[in-house]
Amino acid sequence: MKEIITSIENQKIKNIRKLLENKNILKEKKFIIENDNLIEEAYKNEMLLEAYALIDYDNYLNLDLIYVSEKVMKSISDLKSTPKIIGISKIKENNELGEKIVLLDNVQDPGNIGTIIRNCVAFGVDTLVLSKDCANIYSKKVLRSCVGMIYNINIIIEDLENIIPKIKEKNIKVISTALDATSEINQINKDKYAIIFGNEGNGIREELIEKSDMKVKIEMSAKCESLNVGVSSGIILYNIFRGKHE
Amino acid sequence: MKEIITSIENQKIKNIRKLLENKNILKEKKFIIENDNLIEEAYKNEMLLEAYALIDYDNYLNLDLIYVSEKVMKSISDLKSTPKIIGISKIKENNELGEKIVLLDNVQDPGNIGTIIRNCVAFGVDTLVLSKDCANIYSKKVLRSCVGMIYNINIIIEDLENIIPKIKEKNIKVISTALDATSEINQINKDKYAIIFGNEGNGIREELIEKSDMKVKIEMSAKCESLNVGVSSGIILYNIFRGKHE
């Protein structure tokens, strides 16, 4: 007979509910994940701390499950339809700076952050640095749009002003994307770079542009002023990545 | 003394309310637009049919306004905070096929469609064809994410099966984006192309891939399976656009 947690006042369950609030995620250094795909990724990456499931969940990964009643599951999920399983994932703690770095300055849309993570993994970026005022990277909206890629990259949350000197110490050039730029994407060193992408409405803060070693722009028709930040990051990272092979 | 519509039962106001439902937009061939930027674009493009404003609206474009009370404005907007102005825009009717064409097969996310419109305008695409099962292109979510670019491109809503023979008659190659593709982006003819992008989860329907003259893929790390469709379209269109100048 399997034991089932049926009380929403159970201490474990209360602790999970805390993680529904973004502010507690960074404090507790863990986050809720909600679909098979993401739970599988967490498991494979040895980041899965616990998994809570309904009694009829098809445990195809043979996970060590904690069973809960439907009422309890409802209390720890904010999805419209109650999931059959939720997992608790560790936050990957690796503050090491690689040599292929993307920095985000106050990016606010969780969908954009998820898309950028996906682009980074697709095109070989090893480190993603988010300024503290970016949207929460461990929120469900980000997790949904990055389709499980979150374990494939080092994530650092830090003021960009603090991290830029460390990048320069490593002899890596800091690059801003700016409309008045004069450099082209193909002038970026393919093996070592740190590229900043800015806020959706305001772009990169002036102080950070001033600290950059190089400014690049994406050539486009005069009819269009700017691109979505997920798209710009995709175009720049793809062209750096492909430059290698040519 | 300016005349102000104060009744939400006024016939004009009732007609506008119909446009809050997507299904009526295509039937009536007009759509609601909600911010200064978009209203300015509609006006400059001679697509603005009417504009409804609160009495204290700063009419900097010197538009021929119809004044309404705040209650009436609330009834014709579904924004959280009542706007000071809304416009009614014509749908640009131009079914002419250009020579730089993007086709969307069942793209469902309005944000993705808006991003793709922006990419198309940025990189010189002249015609955007949407299959009838795509998300409504004149919905507010699309309009928000395409930042006023909707007037800068021919838009055709048609079954892709019907439009592909017409494209081929014009001697334009139909290109699919597919994971098992063997062709590279730089093999695409820069002056004449028709590229299909597919549904977020399922990609392009098999029947359409079979009808294509060429399949291209975006090279990426093995860690990542696929990109967001807004990003893929940006990467492919940018690289075709830039190819021209090199």
Coordinates of C-alpha atoms in Angstrom, one line a residue:
Chain A
M1 CA 0.0 0.0 0.0
K2 CA 1.5 3.3 -1.1
E3 CA 1.4 6.2 1.4
I4 CA -0.4 9.3 0.1
I5 CA -0.2 12.8 1.5
T6 CA -3.8 14.0 1.7
S7 CA -3.5 17.2 3.8
I8 CA -2.6 20.5 2.2
E9 CA -1.3 21.5 5.6
N10 CA 1.5 18.9 5.5
Q11 CA 4.8 20.6 6.1
K12 CA 6.4 19.4 2.8
I13 CA 3.4 20.6 0.9
K14 CA 3.5 24.0 2.6
N15 CA 7.2 24.4 1.7
I16 CA 6.4 23.7 -2.0
R17 CA 3.6 26.2 -2.0
K18 CA 6.2 28.9 -1.0
L19 CA 7.9 28.2 -4.3
L20 CA 4.8 29.4 -6.2
E21 CA 6.1 32.9 -5.4
N22 CA 9.0 34.0 -7.5
K23 CA 10.8 35.8 -4.6
N24 CA 11.1 32.5 -2.7
I25 CA 12.7 30.6 -5.6
L26 CA 16.1 32.4 -5.4
K27 CA 16.1 32.3 -1.6
E28 CA 15.4 28.5 -1.4
K29 CA 17.5 27.8 -4.5
K30 CA 14.9 25.5 -5.9
F31 CA 12.0 25.7 -8.3
I32 CA 8.9 23.9 -9.4
I33 CA 8.9 22.1 -12.7
E34 CA 5.7 20.8 -14.3
N35 CA 5.9 18.6 -17.3
D36 CA 7.4 15.2 -18.1
N37 CA 9.9 16.7 -20.5
L38 CA 11.3 19.1 -18.0
I39 CA 11.2 16.5 -15.2
E40 CA 13.1 14.1 -17.4
E41 CA 15.7 16.8 -18.1
A42 CA 16.1 17.6 -14.4
Y43 CA 16.5 13.9 -13.6
K44 CA 19.1 13.3 -16.3
N45 CA 21.0 16.4 -15.1
E46 CA 20.8 15.1 -11.5
M47 CA 19.0 18.3 -10.5
L48 CA 15.7 16.7 -9.4
L49 CA 15.3 16.9 -5.7
E50 CA 11.8 15.4 -5.3
A51 CA 8.8 14.5 -7.3
Y52 CA 5.2 14.6 -6.2
A53 CA 2.7 12.5 -8.2
L54 CA -0.9 11.4 -8.3
I55 CA -1.4 7.7 -7.6
D56 CA -2.2 6.9 -11.3
Y57 CA 0.9 8.6 -12.7
D58 CA 2.8 6.5 -15.2
N59 CA 6.2 6.4 -13.6
Y60 CA 8.1 5.7 -16.8
L61 CA 11.4 7.1 -15.4
N62 CA 11.1 4.9 -12.3
L63 CA 11.5 8.0 -10.0
D64 CA 11.3 7.9 -6.3
L65 CA 7.9 9.5 -6.0
I66 CA 5.9 11.0 -3.1
Y67 CA 2.3 10.4 -3.7
V68 CA -0.3 13.1 -3.1
S69 CA -4.1 13.4 -3.4
E70 CA -5.6 15.4 -6.2
K71 CA -6.6 18.2 -3.7
V72 CA -2.9 18.4 -2.5
M73 CA -1.6 18.5 -6.1
K74 CA -4.0 21.3 -6.9
S75 CA -2.7 23.3 -4.0
I76 CA 0.9 23.2 -5.3
S77 CA 0.2 23.9 -8.9
D78 CA -1.1 27.0 -10.6
L79 CA -1.9 25.3 -13.9
K80 CA -5.5 25.3 -15.0
S81 CA -5.7 21.5 -15.2
T82 CA -4.1 19.7 -12.3
P83 CA -0.8 18.0 -13.4
K84 CA -0.2 14.3 -12.6
I85 CA 3.3 15.1 -11.5
I86 CA 5.4 18.1 -10.3
G87 CA 9.1 18.1 -9.6
I88 CA 11.3 20.2 -7.4
S89 CA 14.5 21.1 -9.1
K90 CA 17.7 22.4 -7.7
I91 CA 19.1 25.7 -9.1
K92 CA 22.3 24.8 -10.8
E93 CA 24.9 26.7 -8.8
N94 CA 27.8 27.5 -11.0
N95 CA 29.0 31.0 -11.0
E96 CA 32.0 30.3 -13.2
L97 CA 32.3 32.5 -16.2
G98 CA 32.9 30.8 -19.5
E99 CA 34.3 32.4 -22.6
K100 CA 31.1 32.6 -24.6
I101 CA 28.9 34.9 -22.6
V102 CA 25.5 36.5 -23.1
L103 CA 24.5 39.3 -20.7
L104 CA 20.9 40.5 -20.3
D105 CA 20.2 44.0 -19.1
N106 CA 16.7 44.3 -17.6
V107 CA 14.9 41.9 -20.0
Q108 CA 11.4 41.8 -18.8
D109 CA 9.4 39.4 -20.9
P110 CA 9.7 35.8 -19.6
G111 CA 9.0 34.5 -23.1
N112 CA 11.9 36.5 -24.4
I113 CA 14.2 35.1 -21.7
G114 CA 13.1 31.5 -22.4
T115 CA 13.7 32.1 -26.2
I116 CA 17.2 33.6 -25.4
I117 CA 18.1 30.5 -23.3
R118 CA 17.1 28.3 -26.2
N119 CA 19.2 30.4 -28.6
C120 CA 22.2 30.3 -26.3
V121 CA 22.2 26.5 -26.1
A122 CA 21.6 26.2 -29.8
F123 CA 24.6 28.3 -30.7
G124 CA 27.1 27.3 -28.1
V125 CA 27.0 30.0 -25.5
D126 CA 28.3 28.7 -22.2
T127 CA 27.3 31.4 -19.7
L128 CA 24.2 33.5 -19.3
V129 CA 24.3 36.5 -17.0
L130 CA 21.1 38.2 -16.0
S131 CA 21.0 41.6 -14.3
K132 CA 19.0 41.4 -11.0
D133 CA 16.2 43.4 -12.5
C134 CA 15.5 40.9 -15.3
A135 CA 12.3 38.8 -15.0
N136 CA 12.7 35.7 -12.8
I137 CA 14.5 33.0 -14.9
Y138 CA 13.0 30.2 -12.8
S139 CA 9.4 31.3 -13.4
K140 CA 7.1 28.9 -15.2
K141 CA 6.7 31.2 -18.2
V142 CA 10.5 31.1 -18.8
L143 CA 10.6 27.4 -18.2
R144 CA 7.9 26.8 -20.7
S145 CA 9.5 28.9 -23.5
C146 CA 13.0 27.5 -23.0
V147 CA 11.8 23.9 -23.5
G148 CA 14.0 22.2 -21.0
M149 CA 17.2 23.9 -22.0
I150 CA 17.8 25.6 -18.6
Y151 CA 20.2 22.8 -17.4
N152 CA 22.4 23.2 -20.4
I153 CA 24.0 26.6 -19.6
N154 CA 25.6 28.3 -16.6
I155 CA 23.3 30.9 -15.2
I156 CA 24.6 33.8 -13.1
I157 CA 22.3 36.5 -11.6
E158 CA 24.4 39.6 -10.9
D159 CA 24.6 43.3 -11.5
L160 CA 26.2 43.7 -14.9
E161 CA 28.4 46.5 -13.5
N162 CA 30.0 44.0 -11.2
I163 CA 30.5 41.2 -13.8
I164 CA 31.9 43.3 -16.7
P165 CA 35.3 44.0 -15.0
K166 CA 35.7 40.2 -14.4
I167 CA 35.0 39.6 -18.1
K168 CA 37.5 42.1 -19.2
E169 CA 40.1 40.6 -16.8
K170 CA 39.7 37.4 -18.8
N171 CA 40.6 39.3 -22.0
I172 CA 37.1 38.9 -23.4
K173 CA 35.6 41.8 -25.3
V174 CA 32.3 43.2 -24.1
I175 CA 29.9 43.9 -27.1
S176 CA 26.8 46.0 -27.1
T177 CA 24.0 45.8 -29.7
A178 CA 23.1 49.3 -30.6
L179 CA 21.4 51.0 -33.5
D180 CA 24.2 53.5 -34.0
A181 CA 26.9 50.8 -34.1
T182 CA 29.6 50.7 -36.7
S183 CA 30.9 47.2 -36.3
E184 CA 29.6 44.1 -38.0
I185 CA 28.7 40.8 -36.5
N186 CA 31.5 39.1 -38.4
Q187 CA 34.1 41.2 -36.5
I188 CA 33.2 39.5 -33.3
N189 CA 35.9 37.0 -32.1
K190 CA 34.2 33.6 -32.4
D191 CA 35.9 31.9 -29.5
K192 CA 35.6 34.5 -26.8
Y193 CA 32.8 37.1 -26.5
A194 CA 30.4 38.7 -24.1
I195 CA 27.4 40.2 -25.8
I196 CA 24.8 42.4 -24.0
F197 CA 21.2 42.5 -25.0
G198 CA 18.9 45.1 -23.5
N199 CA 15.4 45.9 -22.2
E200 CA 12.5 45.5 -24.7
G201 CA 11.6 49.1 -24.8
N202 CA 14.7 51.0 -23.8
G203 CA 17.6 48.8 -25.0
I204 CA 20.9 48.6 -23.1
R205 CA 21.5 51.2 -20.4
E206 CA 23.9 54.0 -21.5
E207 CA 26.4 53.2 -18.7
L208 CA 26.8 49.7 -20.0
I209 CA 27.2 50.8 -23.6
E210 CA 30.0 53.1 -22.5
K211 CA 31.7 50.2 -20.8
S212 CA 31.6 48.1 -24.0
D213 CA 34.6 47.4 -26.2
M214 CA 32.6 47.2 -29.4
K215 CA 29.2 48.1 -30.7
V216 CA 27.5 45.9 -33.4
K217 CA 24.2 46.3 -35.2
I218 CA 22.0 44.1 -37.3
E219 CA 21.6 45.6 -40.8
M220 CA 18.0 45.9 -41.8
S221 CA 15.6 47.9 -44.0
A222 CA 15.0 51.5 -43.1
K223 CA 11.2 50.7 -42.7
C224 CA 11.9 48.8 -39.5
E225 CA 13.5 50.3 -36.4
S226 CA 14.3 47.3 -34.3
L227 CA 13.7 43.6 -33.8
N228 CA 12.4 41.6 -30.9
V229 CA 15.3 40.8 -28.5
G230 CA 14.8 37.1 -28.8
V231 CA 15.2 37.5 -32.6
S232 CA 18.3 39.8 -32.4
S233 CA 20.0 37.4 -30.1
G234 CA 19.2 34.5 -32.4
I235 CA 20.6 36.3 -35.5
I236 CA 23.8 37.4 -33.8
L237 CA 24.5 34.1 -32.0
Y238 CA 23.8 32.1 -35.1
N239 CA 26.1 34.2 -37.2
I240 CA 28.9 33.9 -34.7
F241 CA 28.4 30.2 -34.4
R242 CA 28.3 29.6 -38.1
G243 CA 31.3 31.9 -38.7
K244 CA 33.4 29.2 -37.1
H245 CA 32.7 26.7 -39.7
E246 CA 33.3 28.8 -42.7
Chain B
M1 CA -18.9 72.9 -27.9
K2 CA -17.8 69.5 -29.0
E3 CA -20.4 66.7 -29.3
I4 CA -19.7 63.7 -27.2
I5 CA -21.2 60.2 -27.5
T6 CA -22.3 59.2 -24.1
S7 CA -24.4 56.1 -24.7
I8 CA -22.9 52.7 -25.1
E9 CA -26.0 51.8 -27.1
N10 CA -25.1 54.3 -29.9
Q11 CA -25.1 52.4 -33.2
K12 CA -21.5 53.4 -34.1
I13 CA -20.3 52.2 -30.7
K14 CA -22.2 48.9 -31.1
N15 CA -20.6 48.4 -34.4
I16 CA -17.1 48.9 -32.9
R17 CA -17.9 46.5 -30.1
K18 CA -18.4 43.8 -32.8
L19 CA -14.8 44.2 -33.7
L20 CA -13.7 43.1 -30.3
E21 CA -14.5 39.6 -31.6
N22 CA -11.9 38.2 -33.9
K23 CA -14.4 36.5 -36.2
N24 CA -16.0 39.9 -37.1
I25 CA -12.7 41.5 -38.0
L26 CA -12.2 39.6 -41.3
K27 CA -15.9 39.9 -42.1
E28 CA -16.0 43.7 -41.6
K29 CA -12.6 44.2 -43.1
K30 CA -11.6 46.5 -40.3
F31 CA -9.9 46.3 -36.9
I32 CA -9.4 48.2 -33.7
I33 CA -6.0 49.9 -33.0
E34 CA -5.1 51.2 -29.7
N35 CA -2.0 53.2 -29.3
D36 CA -0.6 56.5 -30.6
N37 CA 2.1 54.8 -32.5
L38 CA -0.2 52.4 -34.4
I39 CA -2.8 55.2 -35.0
E40 CA -0.1 57.3 -36.5
E41 CA 1.0 54.5 -38.8
A42 CA -2.6 53.9 -39.9
Y43 CA -3.0 57.6 -40.6
K44 CA 0.2 58.0 -42.5
N45 CA -0.7 54.9 -44.6
E46 CA -4.3 56.3 -45.2
M47 CA -5.8 53.3 -43.5
L48 CA -7.4 55.1 -40.6
L49 CA -11.2 55.1 -41.0
E50 CA -12.3 56.7 -37.8
A51 CA -10.8 57.7 -34.4
Y52 CA -12.7 57.8 -31.1
A53 CA -11.2 59.9 -28.3
L54 CA -11.8 61.2 -24.8
I55 CA -12.3 64.9 -24.6
D56 CA -8.9 65.5 -23.1
Y57 CA -6.9 63.6 -25.8
D58 CA -3.9 65.5 -27.1
N59 CA -4.8 65.5 -30.8
Y60 CA -1.2 66.0 -32.0
L61 CA -1.9 64.6 -35.5
N62 CA -4.9 66.9 -35.9
L63 CA -7.2 63.9 -36.6
D64 CA -10.9 64.2 -37.3
L65 CA -12.1 62.8 -34.0
I66 CA -15.3 61.5 -32.6
Y67 CA -15.5 62.3 -28.9
V68 CA -16.8 59.7 -26.4
S69 CA -17.3 59.6 -22.7
E70 CA -15.1 57.4 -20.5
K71 CA -17.8 54.9 -20.1
V72 CA -18.2 54.5 -23.8
M73 CA -14.5 54.2 -24.3
K74 CA -14.4 51.5 -21.7
S75 CA -17.0 49.6 -23.6
I76 CA -15.0 49.5 -26.8
S77 CA -11.6 48.6 -25.4
D78 CA -10.5 45.5 -23.6
L79 CA -7.4 47.1 -22.2
K80 CA -7.0 47.2 -18.4
S81 CA -6.6 50.9 -18.3
T82 CA -9.0 52.8 -20.6
P83 CA -7.1 54.3 -23.5
K84 CA -7.6 58.0 -24.5
I85 CA -8.0 57.1 -28.1
I86 CA -8.8 54.1 -30.3
G87 CA -8.8 54.0 -34.1
I88 CA -10.6 51.9 -36.6
S89 CA -8.2 50.8 -39.4
K90 CA -9.1 49.3 -42.8
I91 CA -7.6 46.0 -43.6
K92 CA -5.2 46.5 -46.5
E93 CA -6.6 44.6 -49.4
N94 CA -3.9 43.6 -51.7
N95 CA -3.8 40.0 -52.7
E96 CA -1.0 40.5 -55.1
L97 CA 1.9 38.0 -54.7
G98 CA 5.3 39.6 -54.7
E99 CA 8.5 37.8 -55.2
K100 CA 9.8 37.6 -51.7
I101 CA 7.3 35.6 -49.9
V102 CA 6.8 34.1 -46.4
L103 CA 4.1 31.5 -45.8
L104 CA 2.9 30.5 -42.4
D105 CA 1.4 27.1 -41.8
N106 CA -0.9 27.1 -38.8
V107 CA 1.2 29.4 -36.6
Q108 CA -0.8 29.7 -33.4
D109 CA 1.0 32.2 -31.1
P110 CA -0.1 35.8 -31.8
G111 CA 3.3 37.0 -30.4
N112 CA 5.1 34.8 -32.9
I113 CA 3.0 36.2 -35.8
G114 CA 3.8 39.8 -34.7
T115 CA 7.5 39.0 -34.4
I116 CA 7.5 37.4 -37.9
I117 CA 5.8 40.5 -39.4
R118 CA 8.5 42.6 -37.9
N119 CA 11.2 40.3 -39.3
C120 CA 9.6 40.3 -42.7
V121 CA 9.6 44.1 -42.9
A122 CA 13.1 44.4 -41.5
F123 CA 14.5 42.0 -44.1
G124 CA 12.6 43.0 -47.2
V125 CA 9.9 40.4 -47.6
D126 CA 7.0 41.8 -49.7
T127 CA 4.2 39.3 -49.1
L128 CA 3.1 37.3 -46.1
V129 CA 0.6 34.5 -46.6
L130 CA -1.1 33.0 -43.6
S131 CA -3.0 29.7 -43.8
K132 CA -6.6 30.1 -42.6
D133 CA -5.9 28.2 -39.4
C134 CA -3.2 30.7 -38.2
A135 CA -4.0 32.9 -35.2
N136 CA -5.9 36.1 -36.3
I137 CA -3.4 38.5 -37.7
Y138 CA -5.5 41.6 -36.8
S139 CA -5.9 40.6 -33.1
K140 CA -4.5 43.0 -30.6
K141 CA -1.8 40.6 -29.4
V142 CA -0.4 40.5 -32.9
L143 CA -0.7 44.2 -33.4
R144 CA 1.2 44.8 -30.1
S145 CA 4.1 42.6 -31.0
C146 CA 4.5 43.8 -34.6
V147 CA 4.9 47.4 -33.5
G148 CA 3.0 49.1 -36.3
M149 CA 4.7 47.1 -39.1
I150 CA 1.4 45.6 -40.3
Y151 CA 0.9 48.3 -43.0
N152 CA 4.3 47.7 -44.6
I153 CA 3.7 44.3 -46.1
N154 CA 1.0 42.6 -48.3
I155 CA -1.0 40.2 -46.3
I156 CA -2.9 37.3 -47.9
I157 CA -5.0 34.8 -45.9
E158 CA -5.4 31.7 -48.0
D159 CA -5.0 27.9 -47.9
L160 CA -1.3 27.3 -48.6
E161 CA -2.3 24.4 -51.0
N162 CA -4.1 27.0 -53.2
I163 CA -1.3 29.6 -53.2
I164 CA 1.7 27.3 -53.8
P165 CA 0.8 26.5 -57.4
K166 CA 0.5 30.3 -58.1
I167 CA 3.9 30.8 -56.6
K168 CA 5.4 28.0 -58.7
E169 CA 3.8 29.5 -61.9
K170 CA 5.8 32.7 -61.2
N171 CA 9.0 30.6 -61.2
I172 CA 9.6 31.1 -57.5
K173 CA 11.0 28.2 -55.5
V174 CA 9.0 27.1 -52.5
I175 CA 11.3 26.3 -49.5
S176 CA 10.5 24.4 -46.3
T177 CA 12.4 24.7 -43.1
A178 CA 12.9 21.1 -41.9
L179 CA 15.3 19.4 -39.4
D180 CA 16.3 16.7 -42.0
A181 CA 17.1 19.3 -44.6
T182 CA 20.3 19.1 -46.7
S183 CA 20.3 22.6 -48.2
E184 CA 21.9 25.6 -46.6
I185 CA 20.4 29.1 -46.3
N186 CA 23.0 30.6 -48.7
Q187 CA 21.6 28.4 -51.5
I188 CA 18.3 30.3 -51.5
N189 CA 17.9 32.7 -54.4
K190 CA 18.1 36.1 -52.8
D191 CA 15.7 37.9 -55.2
K192 CA 12.9 35.4 -55.4
Y193 CA 11.8 33.0 -52.7
A194 CA 8.8 31.6 -50.8
I195 CA 9.7 30.2 -47.4
I196 CA 7.3 28.2 -45.3
F197 CA 7.4 28.3 -41.5
G198 CA 5.3 25.9 -39.5
N199 CA 3.3 25.4 -36.4
E200 CA 5.1 25.8 -33.0
G201 CA 4.7 22.2 -32.0
N202 CA 4.3 20.2 -35.2
G203 CA 6.3 22.1 -37.8
I204 CA 5.2 22.3 -41.4
R205 CA 2.5 19.8 -42.5
E206 CA 4.0 16.8 -44.5
E207 CA 1.8 17.6 -47.6
L208 CA 3.4 21.0 -47.8
I209 CA 6.9 19.8 -47.3
E210 CA 6.3 17.4 -50.2
K211 CA 5.3 20.3 -52.4
S212 CA 8.5 22.2 -51.6
D213 CA 11.3 22.6 -54.1
M214 CA 14.0 22.8 -51.4
K215 CA 14.5 22.1 -47.7
V216 CA 16.8 24.2 -45.6
K217 CA 17.8 23.9 -42.0
I218 CA 19.5 26.1 -39.4
E219 CA 22.7 24.5 -38.2
M220 CA 22.9 24.3 -34.4
S221 CA 24.4 22.4 -31.5
A222 CA 23.1 18.9 -30.9
K223 CA 22.0 19.9 -27.4
C224 CA 19.1 21.9 -28.9
E225 CA 16.4 20.4 -31.1
S226 CA 14.7 23.4 -32.5
L227 CA 14.2 27.2 -32.2
N228 CA 11.3 29.4 -31.7
V229 CA 9.6 30.1 -35.1
G230 CA 10.1 33.9 -34.7
V231 CA 13.8 33.3 -34.2
S232 CA 14.2 30.8 -37.1
S233 CA 12.4 33.2 -39.5
G234 CA 14.6 36.0 -38.3
I235 CA 17.8 34.0 -38.8
I236 CA 16.8 32.8 -42.3
L237 CA 15.5 36.1 -43.5
Y238 CA 18.4 38.1 -42.2
N239 CA 20.9 35.8 -43.9
I240 CA 19.1 36.0 -47.2
F241 CA 18.9 39.8 -46.9
R242 CA 22.5 40.2 -46.0
G243 CA 23.6 37.7 -48.7
K244 CA 22.6 40.3 -51.2
H245 CA 25.2 42.8 -50.1
E246 CA 28.1 40.5 -49.9

